[in-house]
Short mmCIF file of C-alpha atoms (C1' of nucleotides) in Angstrom, two decimals:
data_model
loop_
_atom_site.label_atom_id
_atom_site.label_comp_id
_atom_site.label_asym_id
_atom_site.label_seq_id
_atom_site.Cartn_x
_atom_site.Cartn_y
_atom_site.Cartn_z
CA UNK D 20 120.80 69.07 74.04
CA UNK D 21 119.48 72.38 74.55
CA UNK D 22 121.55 74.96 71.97
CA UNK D 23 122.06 74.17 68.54
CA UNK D 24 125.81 73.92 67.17
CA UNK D 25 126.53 76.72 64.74
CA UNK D 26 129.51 77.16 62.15
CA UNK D 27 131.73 79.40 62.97
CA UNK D 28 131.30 81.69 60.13
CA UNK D 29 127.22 81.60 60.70
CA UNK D 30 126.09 84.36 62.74
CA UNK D 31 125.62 84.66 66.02
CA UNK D 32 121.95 85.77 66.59
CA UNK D 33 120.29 84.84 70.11
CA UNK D 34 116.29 85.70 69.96
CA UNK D 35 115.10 87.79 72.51
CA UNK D 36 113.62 86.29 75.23
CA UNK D 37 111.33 88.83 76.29
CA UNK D 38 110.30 87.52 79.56
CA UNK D 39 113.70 87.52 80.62
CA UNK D 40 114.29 91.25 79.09
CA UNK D 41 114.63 93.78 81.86
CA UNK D 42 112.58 96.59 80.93
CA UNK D 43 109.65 94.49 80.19
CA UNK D 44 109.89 93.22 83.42
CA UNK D 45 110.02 96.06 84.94
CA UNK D 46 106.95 97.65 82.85
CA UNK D 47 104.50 94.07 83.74
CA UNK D 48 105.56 94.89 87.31
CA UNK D 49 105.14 98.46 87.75
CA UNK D 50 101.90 98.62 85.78
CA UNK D 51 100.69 95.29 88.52
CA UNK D 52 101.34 97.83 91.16
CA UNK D 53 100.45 100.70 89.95
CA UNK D 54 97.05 99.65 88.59
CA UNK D 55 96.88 97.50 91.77
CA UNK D 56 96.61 100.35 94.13
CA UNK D 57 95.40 103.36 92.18
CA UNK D 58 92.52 100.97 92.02
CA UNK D 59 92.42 100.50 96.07
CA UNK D 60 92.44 104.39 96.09
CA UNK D 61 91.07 105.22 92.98
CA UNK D 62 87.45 103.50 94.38
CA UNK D 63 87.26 104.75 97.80
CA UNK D 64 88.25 108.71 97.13
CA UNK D 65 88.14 108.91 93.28
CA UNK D 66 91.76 110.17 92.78
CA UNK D 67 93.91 109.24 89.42
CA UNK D 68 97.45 107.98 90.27
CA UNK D 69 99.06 111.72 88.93
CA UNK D 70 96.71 113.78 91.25
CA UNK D 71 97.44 111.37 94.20
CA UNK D 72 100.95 112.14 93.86
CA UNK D 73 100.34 115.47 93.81
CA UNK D 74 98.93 115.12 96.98
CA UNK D 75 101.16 113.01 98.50
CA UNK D 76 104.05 115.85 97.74
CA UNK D 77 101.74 118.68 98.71
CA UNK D 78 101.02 116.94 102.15
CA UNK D 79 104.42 117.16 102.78
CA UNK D 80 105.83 120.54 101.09
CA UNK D 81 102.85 122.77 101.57
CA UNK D 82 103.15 126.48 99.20
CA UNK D 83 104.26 124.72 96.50
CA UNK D 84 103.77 126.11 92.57
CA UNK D 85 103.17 123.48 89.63
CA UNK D 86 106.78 124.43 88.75
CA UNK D 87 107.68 123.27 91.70
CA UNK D 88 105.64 120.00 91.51
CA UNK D 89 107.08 119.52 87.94
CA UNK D 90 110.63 119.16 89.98
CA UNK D 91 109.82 116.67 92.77
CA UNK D 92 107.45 114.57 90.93
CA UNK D 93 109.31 113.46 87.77
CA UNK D 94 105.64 114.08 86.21
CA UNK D 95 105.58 116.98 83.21
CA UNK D 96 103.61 120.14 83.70
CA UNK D 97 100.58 119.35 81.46
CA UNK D 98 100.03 116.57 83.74
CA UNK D 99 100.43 118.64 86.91
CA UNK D 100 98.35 121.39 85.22
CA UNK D 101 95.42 118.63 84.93
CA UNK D 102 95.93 117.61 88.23
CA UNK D 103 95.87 120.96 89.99
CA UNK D 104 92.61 121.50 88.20
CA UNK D 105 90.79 118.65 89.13
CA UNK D 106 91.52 118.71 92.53
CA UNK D 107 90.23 122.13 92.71
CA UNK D 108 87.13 121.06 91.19
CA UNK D 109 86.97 118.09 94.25
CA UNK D 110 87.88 120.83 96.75
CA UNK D 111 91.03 119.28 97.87
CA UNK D 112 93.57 121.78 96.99
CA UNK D 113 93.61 125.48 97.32
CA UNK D 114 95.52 127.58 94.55
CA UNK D 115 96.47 131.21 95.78
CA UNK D 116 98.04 133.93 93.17
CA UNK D 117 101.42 134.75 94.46
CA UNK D 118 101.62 138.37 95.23
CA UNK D 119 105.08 138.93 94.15
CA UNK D 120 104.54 136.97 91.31
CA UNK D 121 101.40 136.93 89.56
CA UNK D 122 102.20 134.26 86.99
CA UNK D 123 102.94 131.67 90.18
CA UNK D 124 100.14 129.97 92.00
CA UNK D 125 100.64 128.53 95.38
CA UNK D 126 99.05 124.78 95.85
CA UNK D 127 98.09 123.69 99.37
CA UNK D 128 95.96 120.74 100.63
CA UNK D 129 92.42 122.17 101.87
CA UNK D 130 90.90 120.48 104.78
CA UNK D 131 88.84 118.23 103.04
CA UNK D 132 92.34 117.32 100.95
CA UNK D 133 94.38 116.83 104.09
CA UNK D 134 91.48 114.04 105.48
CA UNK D 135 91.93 112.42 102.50
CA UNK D 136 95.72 112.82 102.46
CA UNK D 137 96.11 111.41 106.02
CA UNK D 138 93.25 108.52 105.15
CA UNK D 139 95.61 107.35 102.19
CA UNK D 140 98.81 107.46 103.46
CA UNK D 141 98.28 104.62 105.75
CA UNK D 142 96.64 103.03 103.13
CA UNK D 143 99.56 103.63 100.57
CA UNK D 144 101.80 102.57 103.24
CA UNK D 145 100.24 99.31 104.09
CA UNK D 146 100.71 98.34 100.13
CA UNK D 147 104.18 98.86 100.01
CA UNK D 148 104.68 96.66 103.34
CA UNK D 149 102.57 94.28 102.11
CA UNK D 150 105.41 94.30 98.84
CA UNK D 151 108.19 94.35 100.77
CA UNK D 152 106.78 92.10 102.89
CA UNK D 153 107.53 89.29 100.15
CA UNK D 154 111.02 89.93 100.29
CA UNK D 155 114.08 89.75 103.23
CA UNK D 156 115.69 92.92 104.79
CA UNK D 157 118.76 92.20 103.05
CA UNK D 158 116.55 92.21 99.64
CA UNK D 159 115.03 95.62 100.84
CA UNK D 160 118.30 97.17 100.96
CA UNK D 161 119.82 95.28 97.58
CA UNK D 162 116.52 96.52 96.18
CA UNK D 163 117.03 100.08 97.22
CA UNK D 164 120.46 100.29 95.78
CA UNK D 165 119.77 98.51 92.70
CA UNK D 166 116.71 100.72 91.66
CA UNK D 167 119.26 103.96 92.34
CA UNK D 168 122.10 102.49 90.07
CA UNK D 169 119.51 101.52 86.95
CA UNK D 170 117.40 105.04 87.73
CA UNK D 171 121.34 106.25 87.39
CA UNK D 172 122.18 104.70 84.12
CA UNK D 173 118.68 105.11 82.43
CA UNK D 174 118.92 108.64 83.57
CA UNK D 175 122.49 109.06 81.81
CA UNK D 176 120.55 107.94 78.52
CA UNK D 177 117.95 110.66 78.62
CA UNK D 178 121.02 113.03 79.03
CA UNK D 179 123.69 111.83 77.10
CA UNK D 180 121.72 110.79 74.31
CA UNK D 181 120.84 107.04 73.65
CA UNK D 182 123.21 104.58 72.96
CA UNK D 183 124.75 104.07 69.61
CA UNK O 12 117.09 115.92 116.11
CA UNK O 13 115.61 114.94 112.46
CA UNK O 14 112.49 113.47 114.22
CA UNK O 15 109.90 115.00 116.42
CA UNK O 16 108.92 113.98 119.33
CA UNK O 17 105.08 113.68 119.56
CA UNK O 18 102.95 113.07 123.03
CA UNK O 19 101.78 109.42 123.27
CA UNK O 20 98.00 109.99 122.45
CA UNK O 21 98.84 112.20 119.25
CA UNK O 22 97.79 110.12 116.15
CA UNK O 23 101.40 109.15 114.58
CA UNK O 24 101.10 109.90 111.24
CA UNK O 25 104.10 109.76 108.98
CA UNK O 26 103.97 111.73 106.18
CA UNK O 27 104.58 109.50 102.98
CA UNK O 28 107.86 109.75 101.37
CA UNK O 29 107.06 109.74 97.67
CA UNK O 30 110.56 109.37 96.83
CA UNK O 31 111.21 106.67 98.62
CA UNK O 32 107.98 104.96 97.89
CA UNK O 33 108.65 101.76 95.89
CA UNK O 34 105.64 101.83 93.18
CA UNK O 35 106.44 105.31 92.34
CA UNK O 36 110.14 104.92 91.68
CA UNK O 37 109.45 101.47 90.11
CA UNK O 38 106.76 103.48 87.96
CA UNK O 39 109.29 106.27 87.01
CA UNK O 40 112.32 103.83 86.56
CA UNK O 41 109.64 101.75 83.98
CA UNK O 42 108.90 104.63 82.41
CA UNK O 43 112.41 105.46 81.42
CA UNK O 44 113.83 102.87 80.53
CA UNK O 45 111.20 101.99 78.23
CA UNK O 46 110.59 105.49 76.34
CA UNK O 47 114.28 105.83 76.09
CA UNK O 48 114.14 102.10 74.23
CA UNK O 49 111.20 102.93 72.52
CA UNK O 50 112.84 105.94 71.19
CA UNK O 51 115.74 103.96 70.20
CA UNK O 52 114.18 101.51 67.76
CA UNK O 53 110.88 103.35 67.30
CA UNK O 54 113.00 106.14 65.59
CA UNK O 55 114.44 103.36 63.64
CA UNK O 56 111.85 101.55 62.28
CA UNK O 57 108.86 103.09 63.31
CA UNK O 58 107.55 100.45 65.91
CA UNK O 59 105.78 100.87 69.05
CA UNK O 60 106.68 99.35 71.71
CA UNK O 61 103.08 96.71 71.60
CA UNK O 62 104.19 96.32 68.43
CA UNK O 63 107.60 95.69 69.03
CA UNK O 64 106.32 93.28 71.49
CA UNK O 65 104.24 91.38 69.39
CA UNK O 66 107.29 91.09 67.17
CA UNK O 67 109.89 89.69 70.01
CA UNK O 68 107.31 86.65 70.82
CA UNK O 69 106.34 85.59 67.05
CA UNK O 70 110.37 86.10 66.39
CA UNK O 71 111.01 83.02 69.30
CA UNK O 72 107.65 81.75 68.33
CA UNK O 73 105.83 81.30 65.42
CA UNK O 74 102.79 80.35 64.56
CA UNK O 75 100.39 82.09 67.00
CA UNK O 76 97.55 83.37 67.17
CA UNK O 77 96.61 86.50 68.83
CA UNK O 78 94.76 84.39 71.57
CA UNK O 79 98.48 82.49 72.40
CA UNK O 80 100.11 86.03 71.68
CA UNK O 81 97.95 87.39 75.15
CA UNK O 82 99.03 84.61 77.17
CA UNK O 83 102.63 85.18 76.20
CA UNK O 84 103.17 89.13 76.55
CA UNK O 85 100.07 90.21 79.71
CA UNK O 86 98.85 92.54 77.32
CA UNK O 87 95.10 92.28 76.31
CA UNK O 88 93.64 91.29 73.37
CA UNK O 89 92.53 94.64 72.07
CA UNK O 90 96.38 95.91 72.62
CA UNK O 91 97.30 92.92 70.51
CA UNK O 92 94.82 93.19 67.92
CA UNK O 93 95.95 97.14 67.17
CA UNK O 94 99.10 95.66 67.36
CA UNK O 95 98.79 93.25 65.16
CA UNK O 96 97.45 95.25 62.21
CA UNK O 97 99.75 97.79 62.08
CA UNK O 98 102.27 95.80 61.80
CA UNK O 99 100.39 93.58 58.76
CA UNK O 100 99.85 97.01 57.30
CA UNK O 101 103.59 97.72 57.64
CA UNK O 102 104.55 94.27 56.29
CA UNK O 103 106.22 92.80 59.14
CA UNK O 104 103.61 90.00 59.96
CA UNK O 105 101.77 87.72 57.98
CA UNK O 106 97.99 86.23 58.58
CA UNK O 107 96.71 83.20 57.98
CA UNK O 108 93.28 81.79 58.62
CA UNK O 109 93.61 78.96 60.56
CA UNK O 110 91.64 75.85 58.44
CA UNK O 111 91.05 73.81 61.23
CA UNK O 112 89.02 76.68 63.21
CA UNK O 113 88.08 79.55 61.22
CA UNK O 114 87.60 82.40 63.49
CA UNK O 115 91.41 81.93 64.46
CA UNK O 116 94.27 83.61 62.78
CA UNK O 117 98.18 81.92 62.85
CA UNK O 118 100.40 84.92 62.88
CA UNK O 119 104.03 85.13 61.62
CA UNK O 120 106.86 87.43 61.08
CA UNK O 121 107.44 88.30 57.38
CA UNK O 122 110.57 87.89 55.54
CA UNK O 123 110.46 91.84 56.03
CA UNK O 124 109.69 91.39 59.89
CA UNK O 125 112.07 89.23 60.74
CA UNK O 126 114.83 91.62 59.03
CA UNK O 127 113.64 94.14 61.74
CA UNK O 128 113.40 91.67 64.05
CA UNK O 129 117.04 90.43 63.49
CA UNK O 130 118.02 93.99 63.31
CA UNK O 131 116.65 95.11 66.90
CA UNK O 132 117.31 92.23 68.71
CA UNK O 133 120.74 93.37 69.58
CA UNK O 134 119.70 96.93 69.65
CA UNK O 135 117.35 95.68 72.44
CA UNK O 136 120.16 93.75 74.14
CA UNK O 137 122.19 96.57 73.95
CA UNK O 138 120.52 98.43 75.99
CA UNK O 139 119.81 95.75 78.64
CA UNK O 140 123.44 94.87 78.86
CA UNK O 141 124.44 98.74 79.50
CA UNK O 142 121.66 98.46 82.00
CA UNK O 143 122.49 95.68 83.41
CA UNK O 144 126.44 97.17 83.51
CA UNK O 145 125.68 99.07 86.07
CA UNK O 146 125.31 95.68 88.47
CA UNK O 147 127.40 94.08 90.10
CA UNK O 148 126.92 90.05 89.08
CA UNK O 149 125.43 89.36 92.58
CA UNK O 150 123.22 92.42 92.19
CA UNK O 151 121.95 91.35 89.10
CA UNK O 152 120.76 87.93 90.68
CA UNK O 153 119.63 89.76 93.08
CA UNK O 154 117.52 91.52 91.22
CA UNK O 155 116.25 88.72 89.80
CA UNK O 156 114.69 87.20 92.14
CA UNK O 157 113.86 90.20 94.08
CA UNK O 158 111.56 91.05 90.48
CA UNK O 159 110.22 87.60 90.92
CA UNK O 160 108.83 87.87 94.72
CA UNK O 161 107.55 91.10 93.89
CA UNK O 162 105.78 90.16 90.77
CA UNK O 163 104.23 87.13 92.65
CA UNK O 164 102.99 89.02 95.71
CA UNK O 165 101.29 92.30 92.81
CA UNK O 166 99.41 89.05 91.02
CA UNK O 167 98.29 87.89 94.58
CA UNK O 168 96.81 91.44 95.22
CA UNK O 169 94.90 91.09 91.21
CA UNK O 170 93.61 87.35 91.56
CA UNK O 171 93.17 87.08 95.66
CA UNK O 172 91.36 91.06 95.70
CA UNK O 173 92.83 94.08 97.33
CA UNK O 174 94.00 94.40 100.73
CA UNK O 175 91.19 95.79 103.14
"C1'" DC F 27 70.23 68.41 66.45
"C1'" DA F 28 68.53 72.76 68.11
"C1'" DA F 29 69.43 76.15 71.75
"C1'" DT F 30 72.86 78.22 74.33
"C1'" DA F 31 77.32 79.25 75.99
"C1'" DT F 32 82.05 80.14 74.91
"C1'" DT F 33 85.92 81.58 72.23
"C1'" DG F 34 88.75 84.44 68.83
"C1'" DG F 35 88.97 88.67 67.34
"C1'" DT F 36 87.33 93.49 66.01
"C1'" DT F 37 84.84 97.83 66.48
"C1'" DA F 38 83.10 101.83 68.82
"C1'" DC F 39 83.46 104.98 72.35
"C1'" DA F 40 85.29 107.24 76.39
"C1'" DT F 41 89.42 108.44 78.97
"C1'" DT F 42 94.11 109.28 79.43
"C1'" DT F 43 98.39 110.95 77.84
"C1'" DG F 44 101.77 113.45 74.94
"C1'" DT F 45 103.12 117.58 72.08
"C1'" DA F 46 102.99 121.98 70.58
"C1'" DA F 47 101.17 126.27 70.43
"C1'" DC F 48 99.75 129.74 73.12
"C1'" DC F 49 98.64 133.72 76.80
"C1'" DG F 50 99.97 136.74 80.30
"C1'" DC F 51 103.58 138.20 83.34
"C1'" DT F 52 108.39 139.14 84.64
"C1'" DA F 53 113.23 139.84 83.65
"C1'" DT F 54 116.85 141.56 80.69
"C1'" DG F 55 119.49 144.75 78.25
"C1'" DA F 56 120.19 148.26 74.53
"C1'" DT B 8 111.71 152.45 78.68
"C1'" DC B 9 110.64 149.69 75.38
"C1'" DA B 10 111.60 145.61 72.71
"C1'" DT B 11 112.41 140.97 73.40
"C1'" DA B 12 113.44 136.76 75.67
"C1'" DG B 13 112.11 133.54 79.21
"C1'" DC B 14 109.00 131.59 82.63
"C1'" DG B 15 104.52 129.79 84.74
"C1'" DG B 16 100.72 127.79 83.43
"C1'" DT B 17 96.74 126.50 80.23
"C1'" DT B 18 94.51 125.16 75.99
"C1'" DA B 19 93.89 122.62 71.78
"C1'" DC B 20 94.68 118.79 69.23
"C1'" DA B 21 96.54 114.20 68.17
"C1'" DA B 22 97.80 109.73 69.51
"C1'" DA B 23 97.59 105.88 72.74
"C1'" DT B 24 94.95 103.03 75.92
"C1'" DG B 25 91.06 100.94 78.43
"C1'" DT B 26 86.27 99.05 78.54
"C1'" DA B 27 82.41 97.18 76.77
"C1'" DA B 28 79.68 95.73 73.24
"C1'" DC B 29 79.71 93.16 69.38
"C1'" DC B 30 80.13 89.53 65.24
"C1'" DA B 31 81.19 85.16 63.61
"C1'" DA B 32 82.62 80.47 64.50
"C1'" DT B 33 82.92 76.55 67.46
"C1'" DA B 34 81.70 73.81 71.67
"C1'" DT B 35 78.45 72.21 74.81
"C1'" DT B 36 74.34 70.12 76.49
"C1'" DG B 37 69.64 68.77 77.03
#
DNA sequence: CAATATTGGTTACATTTGTAACCGCTATGA
DNA sequence: TCATAGCGGTTACAAATGTAACCAATATTG
């Protein structure tokens, strides 16, 4: 016998069992990976997780402004502000004032950056194989739209104010 | 055409996708779930969410120390030990020297802490069931054991070393 | 039964991250 | 056109987190 009997009247209170609780699940296993290969990065080229995503969208979308960043990288402008400035300092971005705007800086990957870019993306890419690896295509594509209807619904929260 | 065609010698690098790149969106779907929880019950009763942690494990289990508390939640022992005296200070935990080896301490949930603990519990599953809602019941075993592989194959990269 | 290693837990310090105030520039509208 | 509001970005400060050194107690072993 695995539950104990209650009274009808007694309330009904389950514990939590945290290692079956959702979000903590999903924090232990985003902060495996994430720590995982910002370290695998992190030694080789010396780059914290925000200013290799910075990189990774500027490699892509080159004349982009921080504002801009702020918009495809879910990260806040502080952060991108921090990360702009010390990959200036490594020489792997280039900031230009924008002549129609003076308060707007255009980012862009130097040449040293875009080595680096094009030495991690492979890199980056062989982790997340190596992840999905573990699981079946039909898992890959479950995973996909699972992670879409959770971002959905934890996005509705930050909107619509939190429950209760 | 959406792709371009490249000459068979040129280096074929794809760019990386950052929004479709599974530790990032598992990092920013983490990340939101659990600030808009923490937010939730850290309004409430002013806990963070190591606290909170610490709380949910001595709630199903009593009687640990802070040593058994680290095996039980994969945070480290200096997270635990903050952890651990804000929440005596607060009076939600108790301490007692353990007689039988004096350098450890057998923690428990006060009277106090276990009326917050009582109290959040289905605050917390709350929020995982309106998660969750958003599944389908196959989806949500799915998920499951999709979290599972993955978790396994990010503690293979931490015990067996890094790829390359 | 010393000497040494190990364990439980805390402290100290450096780094990272979040929040708010702020500065200079551009846009708005009376 | 000038006051003011809003935007792009940075700075300053506080709070959270990671890492290593550390202290005291217990285990080990020669």
């Amino acid at each position: 016998m695995t539950t104990e009997k209650r009274g009808p009247d007694e309330a009904v209170r389950d514990d939590l069992q945290l290692e079956r609780f959702l979000p903590y699940r999903l924090s232990v296993l985003s902060n495996r990976v994430s720590n995982a290969i910002a370290q695998a990065y992190g030694s080789r080229f010396d780059l914290t997780i925000p200013a290799w995503r910075v990189m990774a969208i500027l490699g892509r979308f080159p004349d982009l402004s921080a504002a801009e960043l702020v918009e495809q990288t879910a990260m806040d402008k502080v952060a991108i502000s921090r990360a702009v400035s010390v990959l200036q300092r490594n020489d792997y971005i280039t900031r230009s004032e924008d002549p129609a705007d003076r308060r707007r800086q255009v980012l862009n990957l130097s040449p040293l950056g875009r080595e680096v870019y094009e030495r991690i993306v492979p890199l980056a890419q062989q982790y997340e194989n190596d992840l999905m690896s573990s699981l079946t295509p039909e898992e890959r594509a479950q995973l996909d739209s699972i992670i879409e209807k959770l971002m959905d619904r934890a996005q509705d929260w930050a909107e619509r104010g939190l429950i209760d």
